[in-house]
Every structure is written in C-alpha cells, then in structure tokens.
PDB file of C-alpha atoms and ligand atoms in Angstrom:
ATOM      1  CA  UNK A   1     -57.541   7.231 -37.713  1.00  0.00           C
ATOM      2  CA  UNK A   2     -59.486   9.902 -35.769  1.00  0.00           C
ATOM      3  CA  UNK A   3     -56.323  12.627 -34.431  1.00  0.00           C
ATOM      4  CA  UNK A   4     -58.424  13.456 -31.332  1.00  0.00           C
ATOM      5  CA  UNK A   5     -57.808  16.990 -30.371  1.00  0.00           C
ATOM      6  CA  UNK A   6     -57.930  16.111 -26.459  1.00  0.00           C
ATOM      7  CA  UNK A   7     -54.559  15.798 -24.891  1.00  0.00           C
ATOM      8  CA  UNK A   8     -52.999  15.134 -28.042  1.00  0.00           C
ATOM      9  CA  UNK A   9     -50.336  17.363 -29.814  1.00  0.00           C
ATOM     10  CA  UNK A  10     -52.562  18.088 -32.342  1.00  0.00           C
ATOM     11  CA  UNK A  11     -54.869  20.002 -30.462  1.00  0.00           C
ATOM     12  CA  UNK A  12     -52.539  23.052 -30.608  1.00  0.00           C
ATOM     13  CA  UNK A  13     -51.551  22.415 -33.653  1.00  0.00           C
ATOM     14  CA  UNK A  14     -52.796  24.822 -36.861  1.00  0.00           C
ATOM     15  CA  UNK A  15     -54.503  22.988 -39.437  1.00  0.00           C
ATOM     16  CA  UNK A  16     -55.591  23.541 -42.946  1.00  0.00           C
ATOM     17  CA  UNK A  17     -58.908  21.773 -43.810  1.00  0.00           C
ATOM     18  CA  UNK A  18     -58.804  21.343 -47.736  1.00  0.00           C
ATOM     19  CA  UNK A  19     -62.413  21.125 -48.946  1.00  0.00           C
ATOM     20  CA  UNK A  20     -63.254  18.754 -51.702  1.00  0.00           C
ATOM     21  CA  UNK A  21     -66.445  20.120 -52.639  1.00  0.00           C
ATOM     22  CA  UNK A  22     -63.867  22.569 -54.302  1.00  0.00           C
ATOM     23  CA  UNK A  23     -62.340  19.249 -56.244  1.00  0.00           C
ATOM     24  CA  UNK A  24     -63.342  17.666 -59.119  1.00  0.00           C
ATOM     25  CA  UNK A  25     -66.421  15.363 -58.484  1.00  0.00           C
ATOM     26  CA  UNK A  26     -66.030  13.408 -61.503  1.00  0.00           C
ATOM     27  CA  UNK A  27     -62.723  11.799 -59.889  1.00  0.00           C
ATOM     28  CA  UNK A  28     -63.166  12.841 -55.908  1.00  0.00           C
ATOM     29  CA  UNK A  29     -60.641  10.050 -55.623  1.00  0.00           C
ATOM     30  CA  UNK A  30     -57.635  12.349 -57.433  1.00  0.00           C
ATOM     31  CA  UNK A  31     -58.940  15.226 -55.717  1.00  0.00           C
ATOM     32  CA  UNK A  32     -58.477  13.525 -51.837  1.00  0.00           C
ATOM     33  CA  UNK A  33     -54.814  12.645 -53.469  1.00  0.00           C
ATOM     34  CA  UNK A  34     -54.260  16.300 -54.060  1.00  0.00           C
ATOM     35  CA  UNK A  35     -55.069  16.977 -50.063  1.00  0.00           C
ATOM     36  CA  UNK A  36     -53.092  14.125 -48.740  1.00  0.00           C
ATOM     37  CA  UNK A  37     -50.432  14.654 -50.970  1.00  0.00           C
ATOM     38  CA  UNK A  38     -49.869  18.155 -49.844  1.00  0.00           C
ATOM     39  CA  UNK A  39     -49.532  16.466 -45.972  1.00  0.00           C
ATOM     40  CA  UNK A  40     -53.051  17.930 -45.061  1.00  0.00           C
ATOM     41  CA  UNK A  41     -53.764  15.986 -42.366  1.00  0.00           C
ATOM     42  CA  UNK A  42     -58.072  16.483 -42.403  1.00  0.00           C
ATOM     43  CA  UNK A  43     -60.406  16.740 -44.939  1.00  0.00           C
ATOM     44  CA  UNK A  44     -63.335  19.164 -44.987  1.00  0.00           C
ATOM     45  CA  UNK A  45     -66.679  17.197 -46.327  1.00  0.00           C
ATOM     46  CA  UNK A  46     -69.407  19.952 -47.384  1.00  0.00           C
ATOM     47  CA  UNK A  47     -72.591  18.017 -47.629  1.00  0.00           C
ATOM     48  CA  UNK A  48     -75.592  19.771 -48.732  1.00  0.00           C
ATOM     49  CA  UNK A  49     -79.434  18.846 -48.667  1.00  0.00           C
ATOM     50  CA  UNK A  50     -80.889  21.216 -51.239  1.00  0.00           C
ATOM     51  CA  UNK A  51     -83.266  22.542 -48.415  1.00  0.00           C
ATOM     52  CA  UNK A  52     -81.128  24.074 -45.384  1.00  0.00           C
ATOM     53  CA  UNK A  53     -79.046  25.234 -48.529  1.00  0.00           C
ATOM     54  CA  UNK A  54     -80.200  25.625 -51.782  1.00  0.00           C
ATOM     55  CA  UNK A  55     -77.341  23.067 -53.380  1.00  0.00           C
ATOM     56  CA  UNK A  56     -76.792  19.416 -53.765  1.00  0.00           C
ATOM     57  CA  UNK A  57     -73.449  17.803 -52.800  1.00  0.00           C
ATOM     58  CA  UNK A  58     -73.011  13.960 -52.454  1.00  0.00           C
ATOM     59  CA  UNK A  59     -73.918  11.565 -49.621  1.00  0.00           C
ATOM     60  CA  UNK A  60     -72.733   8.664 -47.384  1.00  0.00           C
ATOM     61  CA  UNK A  61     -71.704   6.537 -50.131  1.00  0.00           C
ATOM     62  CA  UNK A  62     -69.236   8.653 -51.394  1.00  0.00           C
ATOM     63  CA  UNK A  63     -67.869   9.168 -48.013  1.00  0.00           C
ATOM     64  CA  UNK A  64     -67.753   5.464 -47.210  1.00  0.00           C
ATOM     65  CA  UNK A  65     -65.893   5.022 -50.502  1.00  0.00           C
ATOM     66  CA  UNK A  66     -63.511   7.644 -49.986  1.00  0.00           C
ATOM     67  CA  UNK A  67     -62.874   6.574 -46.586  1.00  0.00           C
ATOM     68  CA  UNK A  68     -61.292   3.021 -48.067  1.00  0.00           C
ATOM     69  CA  UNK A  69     -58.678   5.784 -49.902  1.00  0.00           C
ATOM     70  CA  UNK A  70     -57.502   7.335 -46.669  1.00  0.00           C
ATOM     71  CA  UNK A  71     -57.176   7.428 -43.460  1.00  0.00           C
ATOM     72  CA  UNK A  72     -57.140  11.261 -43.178  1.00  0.00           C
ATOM     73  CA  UNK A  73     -59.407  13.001 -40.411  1.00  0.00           C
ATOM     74  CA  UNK A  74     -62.292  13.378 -41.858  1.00  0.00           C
ATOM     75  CA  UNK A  75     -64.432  16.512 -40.912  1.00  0.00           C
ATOM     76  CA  UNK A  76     -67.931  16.273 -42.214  1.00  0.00           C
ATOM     77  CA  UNK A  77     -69.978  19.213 -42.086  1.00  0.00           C
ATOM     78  CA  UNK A  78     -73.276  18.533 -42.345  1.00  0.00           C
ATOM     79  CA  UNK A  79     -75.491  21.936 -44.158  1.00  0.00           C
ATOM     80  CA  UNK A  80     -78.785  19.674 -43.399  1.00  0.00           C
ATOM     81  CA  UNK A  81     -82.526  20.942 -42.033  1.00  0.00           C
ATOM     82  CA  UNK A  82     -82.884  17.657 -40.366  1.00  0.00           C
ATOM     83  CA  UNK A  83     -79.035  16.226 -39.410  1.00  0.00           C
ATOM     84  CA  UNK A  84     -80.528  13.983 -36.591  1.00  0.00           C
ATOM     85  CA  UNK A  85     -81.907  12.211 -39.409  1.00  0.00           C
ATOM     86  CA  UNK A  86     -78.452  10.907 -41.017  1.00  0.00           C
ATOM     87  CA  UNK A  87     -75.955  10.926 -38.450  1.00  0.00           C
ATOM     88  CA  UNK A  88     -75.425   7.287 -38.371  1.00  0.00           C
ATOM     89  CA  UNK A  89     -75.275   7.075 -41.785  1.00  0.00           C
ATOM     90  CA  UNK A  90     -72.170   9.306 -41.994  1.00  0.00           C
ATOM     91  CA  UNK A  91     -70.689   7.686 -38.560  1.00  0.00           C
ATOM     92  CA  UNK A  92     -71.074   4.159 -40.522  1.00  0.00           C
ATOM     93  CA  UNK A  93     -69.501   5.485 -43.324  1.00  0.00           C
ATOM     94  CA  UNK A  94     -66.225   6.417 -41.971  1.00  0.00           C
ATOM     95  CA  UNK A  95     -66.883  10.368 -40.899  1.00  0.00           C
ATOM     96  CA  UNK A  96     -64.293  11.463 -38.008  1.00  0.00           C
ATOM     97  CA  UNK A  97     -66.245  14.477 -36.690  1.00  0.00           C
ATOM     98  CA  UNK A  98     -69.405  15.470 -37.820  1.00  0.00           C
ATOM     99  CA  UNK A  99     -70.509  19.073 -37.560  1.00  0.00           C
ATOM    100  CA  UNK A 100     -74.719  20.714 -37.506  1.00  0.00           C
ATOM    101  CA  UNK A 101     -75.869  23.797 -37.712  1.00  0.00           C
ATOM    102  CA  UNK A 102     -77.495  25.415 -35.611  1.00  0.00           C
ATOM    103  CA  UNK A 103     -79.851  27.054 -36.890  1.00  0.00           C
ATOM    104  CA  UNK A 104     -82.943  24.553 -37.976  1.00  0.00           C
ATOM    105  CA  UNK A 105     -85.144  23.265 -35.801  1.00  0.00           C
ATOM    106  CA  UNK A 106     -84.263  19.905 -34.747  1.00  0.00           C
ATOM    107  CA  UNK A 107     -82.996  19.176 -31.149  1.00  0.00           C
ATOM    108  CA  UNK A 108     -79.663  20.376 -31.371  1.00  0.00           C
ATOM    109  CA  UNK A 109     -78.022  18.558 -28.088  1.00  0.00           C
ATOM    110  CA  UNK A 110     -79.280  15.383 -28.047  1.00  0.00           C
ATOM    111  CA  UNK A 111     -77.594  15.331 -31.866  1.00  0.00           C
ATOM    112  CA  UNK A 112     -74.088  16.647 -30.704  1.00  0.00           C
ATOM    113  CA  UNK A 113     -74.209  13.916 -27.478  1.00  0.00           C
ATOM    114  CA  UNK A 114     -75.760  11.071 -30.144  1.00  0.00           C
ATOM    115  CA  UNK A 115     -72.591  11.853 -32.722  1.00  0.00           C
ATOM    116  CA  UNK A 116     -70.603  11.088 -29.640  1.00  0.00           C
ATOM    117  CA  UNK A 117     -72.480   7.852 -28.961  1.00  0.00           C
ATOM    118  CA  UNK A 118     -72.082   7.100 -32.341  1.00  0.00           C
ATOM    119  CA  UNK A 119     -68.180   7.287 -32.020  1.00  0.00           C
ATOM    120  CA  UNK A 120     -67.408  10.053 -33.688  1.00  0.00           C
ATOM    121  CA  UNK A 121     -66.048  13.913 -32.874  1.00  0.00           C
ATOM    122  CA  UNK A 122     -68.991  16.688 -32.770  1.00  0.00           C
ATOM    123  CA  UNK A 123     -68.700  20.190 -33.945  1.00  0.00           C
ATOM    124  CA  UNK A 124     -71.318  23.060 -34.051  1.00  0.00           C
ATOM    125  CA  UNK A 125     -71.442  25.309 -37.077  1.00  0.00           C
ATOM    126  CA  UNK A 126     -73.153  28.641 -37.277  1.00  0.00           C
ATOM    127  CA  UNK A 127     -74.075  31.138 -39.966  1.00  0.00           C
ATOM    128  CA  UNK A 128     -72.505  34.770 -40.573  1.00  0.00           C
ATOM    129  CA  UNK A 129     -75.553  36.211 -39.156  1.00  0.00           C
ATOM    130  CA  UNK A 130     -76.475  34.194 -36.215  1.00  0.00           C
ATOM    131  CA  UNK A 131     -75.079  35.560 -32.638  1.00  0.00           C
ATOM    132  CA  UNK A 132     -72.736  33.980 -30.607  1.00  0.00           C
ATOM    133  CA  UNK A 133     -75.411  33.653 -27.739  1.00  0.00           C
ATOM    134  CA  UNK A 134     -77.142  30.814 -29.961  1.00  0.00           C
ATOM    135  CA  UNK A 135     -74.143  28.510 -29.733  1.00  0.00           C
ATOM    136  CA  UNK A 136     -73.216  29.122 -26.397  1.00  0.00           C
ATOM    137  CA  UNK A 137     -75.649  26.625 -24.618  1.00  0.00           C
ATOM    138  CA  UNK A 138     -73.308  23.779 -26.590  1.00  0.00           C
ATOM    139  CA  UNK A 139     -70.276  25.400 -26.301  1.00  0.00           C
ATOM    140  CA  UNK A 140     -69.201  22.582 -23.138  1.00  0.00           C
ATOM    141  CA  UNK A 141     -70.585  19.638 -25.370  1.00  0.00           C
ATOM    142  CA  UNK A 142     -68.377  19.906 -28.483  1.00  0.00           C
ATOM    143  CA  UNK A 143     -65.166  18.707 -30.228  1.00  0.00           C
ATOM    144  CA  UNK A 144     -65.282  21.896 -32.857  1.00  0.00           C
ATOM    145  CA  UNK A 145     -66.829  25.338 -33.300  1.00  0.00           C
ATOM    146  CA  UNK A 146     -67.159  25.990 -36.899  1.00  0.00           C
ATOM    147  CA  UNK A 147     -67.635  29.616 -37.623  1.00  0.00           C
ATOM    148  CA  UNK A 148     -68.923  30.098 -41.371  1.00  0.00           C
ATOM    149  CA  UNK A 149     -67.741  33.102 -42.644  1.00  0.00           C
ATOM    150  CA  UNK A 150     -69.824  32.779 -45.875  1.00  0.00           C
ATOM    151  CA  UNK A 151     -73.408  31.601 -46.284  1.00  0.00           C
ATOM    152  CA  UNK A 152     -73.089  28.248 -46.816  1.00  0.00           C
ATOM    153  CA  UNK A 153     -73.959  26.852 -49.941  1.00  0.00           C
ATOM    154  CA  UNK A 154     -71.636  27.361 -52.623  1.00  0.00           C
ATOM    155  CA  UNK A 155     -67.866  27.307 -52.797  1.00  0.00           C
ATOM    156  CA  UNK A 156     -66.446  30.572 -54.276  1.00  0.00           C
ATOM    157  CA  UNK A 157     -67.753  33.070 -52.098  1.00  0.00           C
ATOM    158  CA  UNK A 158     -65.798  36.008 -50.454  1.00  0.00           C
ATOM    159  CA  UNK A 159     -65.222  35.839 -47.071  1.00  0.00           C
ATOM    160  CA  UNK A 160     -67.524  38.203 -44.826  1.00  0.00           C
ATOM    161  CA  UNK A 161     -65.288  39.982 -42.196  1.00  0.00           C
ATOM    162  CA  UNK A 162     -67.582  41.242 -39.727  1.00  0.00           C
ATOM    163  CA  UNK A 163     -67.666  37.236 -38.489  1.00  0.00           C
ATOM    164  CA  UNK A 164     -64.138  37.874 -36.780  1.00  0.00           C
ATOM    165  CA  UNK A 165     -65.659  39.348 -33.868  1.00  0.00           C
ATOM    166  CA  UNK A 166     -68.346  36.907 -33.140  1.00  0.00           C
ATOM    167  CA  UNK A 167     -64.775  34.444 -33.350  1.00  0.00           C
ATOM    168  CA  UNK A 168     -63.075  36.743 -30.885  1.00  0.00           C
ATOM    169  CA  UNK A 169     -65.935  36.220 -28.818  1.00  0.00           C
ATOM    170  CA  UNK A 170     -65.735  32.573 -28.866  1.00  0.00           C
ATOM    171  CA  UNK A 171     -62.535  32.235 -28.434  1.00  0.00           C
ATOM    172  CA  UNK A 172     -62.680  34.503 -25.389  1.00  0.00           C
ATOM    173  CA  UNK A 173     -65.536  32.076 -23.997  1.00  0.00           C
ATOM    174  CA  UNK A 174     -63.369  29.123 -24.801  1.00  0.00           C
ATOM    175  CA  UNK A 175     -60.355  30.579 -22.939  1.00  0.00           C
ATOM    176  CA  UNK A 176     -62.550  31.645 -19.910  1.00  0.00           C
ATOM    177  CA  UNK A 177     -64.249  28.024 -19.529  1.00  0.00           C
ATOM    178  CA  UNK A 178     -61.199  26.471 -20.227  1.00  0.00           C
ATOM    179  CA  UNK A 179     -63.207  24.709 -23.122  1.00  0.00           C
ATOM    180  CA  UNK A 180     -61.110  22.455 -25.714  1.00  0.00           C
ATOM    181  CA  UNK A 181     -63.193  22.690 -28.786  1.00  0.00           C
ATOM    182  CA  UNK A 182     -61.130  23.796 -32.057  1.00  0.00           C
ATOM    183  CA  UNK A 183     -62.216  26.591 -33.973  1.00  0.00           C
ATOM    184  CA  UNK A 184     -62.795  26.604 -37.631  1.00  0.00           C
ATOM    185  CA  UNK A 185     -63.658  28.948 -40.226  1.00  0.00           C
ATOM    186  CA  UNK A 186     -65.156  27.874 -43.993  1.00  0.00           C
ATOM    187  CA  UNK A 187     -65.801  30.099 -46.548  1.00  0.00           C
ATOM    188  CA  UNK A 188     -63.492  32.242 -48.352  1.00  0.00           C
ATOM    189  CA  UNK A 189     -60.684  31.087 -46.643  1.00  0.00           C
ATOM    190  CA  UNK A 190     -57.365  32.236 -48.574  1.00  0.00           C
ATOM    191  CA  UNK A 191     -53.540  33.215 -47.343  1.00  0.00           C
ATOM    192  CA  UNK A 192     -54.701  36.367 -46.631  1.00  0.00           C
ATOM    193  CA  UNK A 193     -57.775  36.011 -45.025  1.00  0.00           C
ATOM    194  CA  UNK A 194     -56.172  33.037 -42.703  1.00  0.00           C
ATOM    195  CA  UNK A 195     -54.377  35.314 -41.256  1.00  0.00           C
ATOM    196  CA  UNK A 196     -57.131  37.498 -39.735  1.00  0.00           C
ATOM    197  CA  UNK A 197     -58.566  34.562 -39.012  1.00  0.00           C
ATOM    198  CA  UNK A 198     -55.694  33.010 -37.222  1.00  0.00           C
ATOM    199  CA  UNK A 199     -55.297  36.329 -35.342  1.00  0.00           C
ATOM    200  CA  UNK A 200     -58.583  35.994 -33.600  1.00  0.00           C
ATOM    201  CA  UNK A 201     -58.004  32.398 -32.030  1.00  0.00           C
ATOM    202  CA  UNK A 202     -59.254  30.274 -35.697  1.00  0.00           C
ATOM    203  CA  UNK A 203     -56.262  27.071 -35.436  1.00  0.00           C
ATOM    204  CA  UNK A 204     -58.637  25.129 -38.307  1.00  0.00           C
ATOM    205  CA  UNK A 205     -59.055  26.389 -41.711  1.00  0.00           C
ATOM    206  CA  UNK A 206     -61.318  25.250 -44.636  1.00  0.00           C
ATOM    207  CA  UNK A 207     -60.041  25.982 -47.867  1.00  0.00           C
ATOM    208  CA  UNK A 208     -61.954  25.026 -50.699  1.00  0.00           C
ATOM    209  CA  UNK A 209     -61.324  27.073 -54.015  1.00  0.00           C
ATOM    210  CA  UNK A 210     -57.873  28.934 -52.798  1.00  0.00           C
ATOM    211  CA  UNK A 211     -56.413  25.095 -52.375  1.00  0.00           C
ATOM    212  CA  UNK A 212     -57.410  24.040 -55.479  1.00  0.00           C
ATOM    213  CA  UNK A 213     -56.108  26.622 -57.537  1.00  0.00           C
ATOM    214  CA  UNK A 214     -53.136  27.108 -56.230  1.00  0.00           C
ATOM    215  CA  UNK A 215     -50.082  26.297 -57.777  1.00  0.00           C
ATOM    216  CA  UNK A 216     -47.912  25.081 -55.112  1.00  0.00           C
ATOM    217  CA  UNK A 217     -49.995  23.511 -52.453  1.00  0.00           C
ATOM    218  CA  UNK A 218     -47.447  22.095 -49.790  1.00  0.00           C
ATOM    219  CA  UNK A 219     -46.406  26.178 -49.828  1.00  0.00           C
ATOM    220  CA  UNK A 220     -49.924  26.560 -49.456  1.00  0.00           C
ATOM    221  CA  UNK A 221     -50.517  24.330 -46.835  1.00  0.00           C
ATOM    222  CA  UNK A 222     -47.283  25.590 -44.798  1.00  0.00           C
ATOM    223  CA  UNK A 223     -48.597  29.296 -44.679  1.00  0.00           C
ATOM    224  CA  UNK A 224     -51.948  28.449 -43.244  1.00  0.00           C
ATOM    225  CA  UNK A 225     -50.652  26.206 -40.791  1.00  0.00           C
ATOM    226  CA  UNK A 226     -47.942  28.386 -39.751  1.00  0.00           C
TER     227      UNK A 226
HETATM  228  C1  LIG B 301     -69.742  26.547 -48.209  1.00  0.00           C
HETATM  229  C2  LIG B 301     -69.001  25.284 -47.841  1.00  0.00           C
HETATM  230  C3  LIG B 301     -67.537  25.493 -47.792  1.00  0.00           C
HETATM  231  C4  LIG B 301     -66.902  25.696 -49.095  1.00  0.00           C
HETATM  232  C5  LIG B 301     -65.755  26.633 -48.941  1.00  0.00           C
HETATM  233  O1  LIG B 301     -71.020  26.270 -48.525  1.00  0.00           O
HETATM  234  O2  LIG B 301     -69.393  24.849 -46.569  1.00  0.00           O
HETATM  235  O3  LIG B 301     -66.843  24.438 -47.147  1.00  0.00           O
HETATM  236  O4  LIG B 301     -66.418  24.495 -49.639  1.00  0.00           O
HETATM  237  O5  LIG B 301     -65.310  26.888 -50.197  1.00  0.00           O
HETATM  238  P1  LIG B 301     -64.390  28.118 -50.553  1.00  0.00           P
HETATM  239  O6  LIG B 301     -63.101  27.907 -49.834  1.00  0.00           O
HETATM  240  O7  LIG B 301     -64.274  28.008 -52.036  1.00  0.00           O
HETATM  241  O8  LIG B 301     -65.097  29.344 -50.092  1.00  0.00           O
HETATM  242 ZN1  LIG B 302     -68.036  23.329 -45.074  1.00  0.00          ZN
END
C-alpha cells in the first residue's frame, strides 16, 4: 500500500526509513517485524551488485517474499551499474519506490520515467562526492532525492558532514521550483546526526545500524520523526 507523497498527509510528514540490510539476514522476516513493530511506516531496501559497490546484498526474491509479510512502503534503493536492467524485476516483486544512482552510465531518465510506467515511485540517489548540478536535470521527474551521506556499500559507516550543504542546496531548488520530491539521507544516520539533517530540509531518514541497536526503538523512531 504505496503512501504516495503527492497531496497526501504524508508528504509533510517526517519519516524514519529503518534499513534491513542492518537486520539479521538469516531471519529478514523478524527483522521487518522489528520495523513495523516500532510503527515505521517504510522500509529502506539496500540492494547491492558487487560492481557499482563492492558488496553483495539480496535480490528480487527476497523482496517479493518479504512483500507477502507487509504492506509497509517499501523504498528500494538500488546501488546497481546497470539499474535499467532490473527494474521490473523489483516493480514485480512488490518495491514501492525504487531509487538509481546517478552516477553510472546508463540512461538515467528514461529509467526514472520507466519506474513510473512500471507503477512504482522513483527516487534519484547520489554519492557524497558528486555535485548537486548532476542531479538537477531530474530534479522535476522524481518522487525522492536520496542524498547518501556515506559511500554506499556497507552499513556502519560514519556519516560525512560536508553532504549537508549539497542538501541545503537541494532543498533550496526544491522550494524555488515548487518541486514535491522527499528528501532522504542514508548512511550514518543516528539521533544526533538526524537532526542536522532535519535542519537542512532531510523529512526521510535511513537508519540502518543506530535502529538496530537501539534499545528502545518506538523512542527511537519518535525522535527522528519529530
Ligand atoms: C549504505 C546503505 C545504507 C546503509 C545505512 O551502503 O545504502 O542504507 O544500510 O546503514 P547505516 O545506518 O548503518 O549507516
Ligand atoms: Zn540505502
């Protein structure tokens, strides 16, 4: 049950993002439970190719079989060299929005406006050292800006800073062209780093490891959204 950000409440809304590549992938099952049981209402998919980034996640299957568990939003962010290449697959297997990078060489628009085609949300995700000038030519033709504020990869990592300001920067070109794209930020993500985030326009949060391991997640949860 996509919650479309258009003219919905949600669109305003602050949302935390748990990320299950941070779960345990022996029993990705208990570790959606965890998410939904905290009221989370998306969850963050981190698939990985092993050539854009140098790690292996999981694939469609696993989303199509999580997908009968749930009917949370789910946000699949796609780390792949050649994303035009499994789109469908993901859209068949239940994916809500479906984020690319990008950076590889593929032909970035005619992806975003075929993930539409294919029913789903579309989000554009860029590294912590790409300008904001690369993005902007799909800034009108997106459901979701997802700013990565570590290089993607590996959960873990600590959040890079100096990717606030490219976030300022979008949200100051979302506010100018009255865009309606949500921005997110994934990597590193933890109460305190939320909060810079939030303060630069970020209303969608990935949190992979933080979530996790932390004791009390509904207090968790509450904080970031806040
Ligand atoms: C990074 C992934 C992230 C990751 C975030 O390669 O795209 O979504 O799960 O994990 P943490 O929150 O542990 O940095
Ligand atoms: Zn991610």
């Amino acid at each position: 049950m996509p919650l479309l950000p258009f003219g919905s409440k949600v669109m305003h809304k602050t949302l935390l993002a748990p990320s299950i590549l941070a779960g345990n992938h022996a029993n990705l099952e208990q570790s959606l439970k965890i998410a939904e049981g905290c009221g989370a209402e998306w969850l963050h998919l981190d698939i990985m190719d092993g050539h854009f980034v140098p790690n292996l996640t999981f694939g469609p299957q696993t989303v199509a079989d999580l997908r009968k568990l749930s009917k949370m939003y789910f946000d699949v962010h796609l780390m792949f060299s050649q994303p035009d290449k499994y789109i469908k697959a993901f859209a068949d297997a239940g994916a809500d929005c479906i984020t690319i990078h990008v950076e590889p060489k593929y032909p970035v628009a005619e992806t975003l406006s075929e993930i539409r085609k294919l029913g789903c949300q579309c989000g554009i995700a860029f590294n912590p050292d790409i300008p904001v000038e690369k993005i902007i030519p799909f800034l009108g033709d997106v459901d979701l800006v997802l700013a990565m504020t570590v290089f993607p990869g590996f959960g873990g990592q600590s959040f890079i800073e100096s990717v606030l300001e490219k976030i300022k920067q979008v949200d100051e070109l979302k506010a100018a062209n009255d865009y309606q794209f949500r921005i997110e930020v994934d990597g590193g993500v933890d109460l305190k780093t939320a909060g810079l985030c939030k303060a630069v326009g970020v209303d969608t949060l990935v949190a992979g490891s933080a979530f996790y391991k932390s004791e009390d997640k509904v207090a968790f949860r509450e904080e970031i959204e806040k």
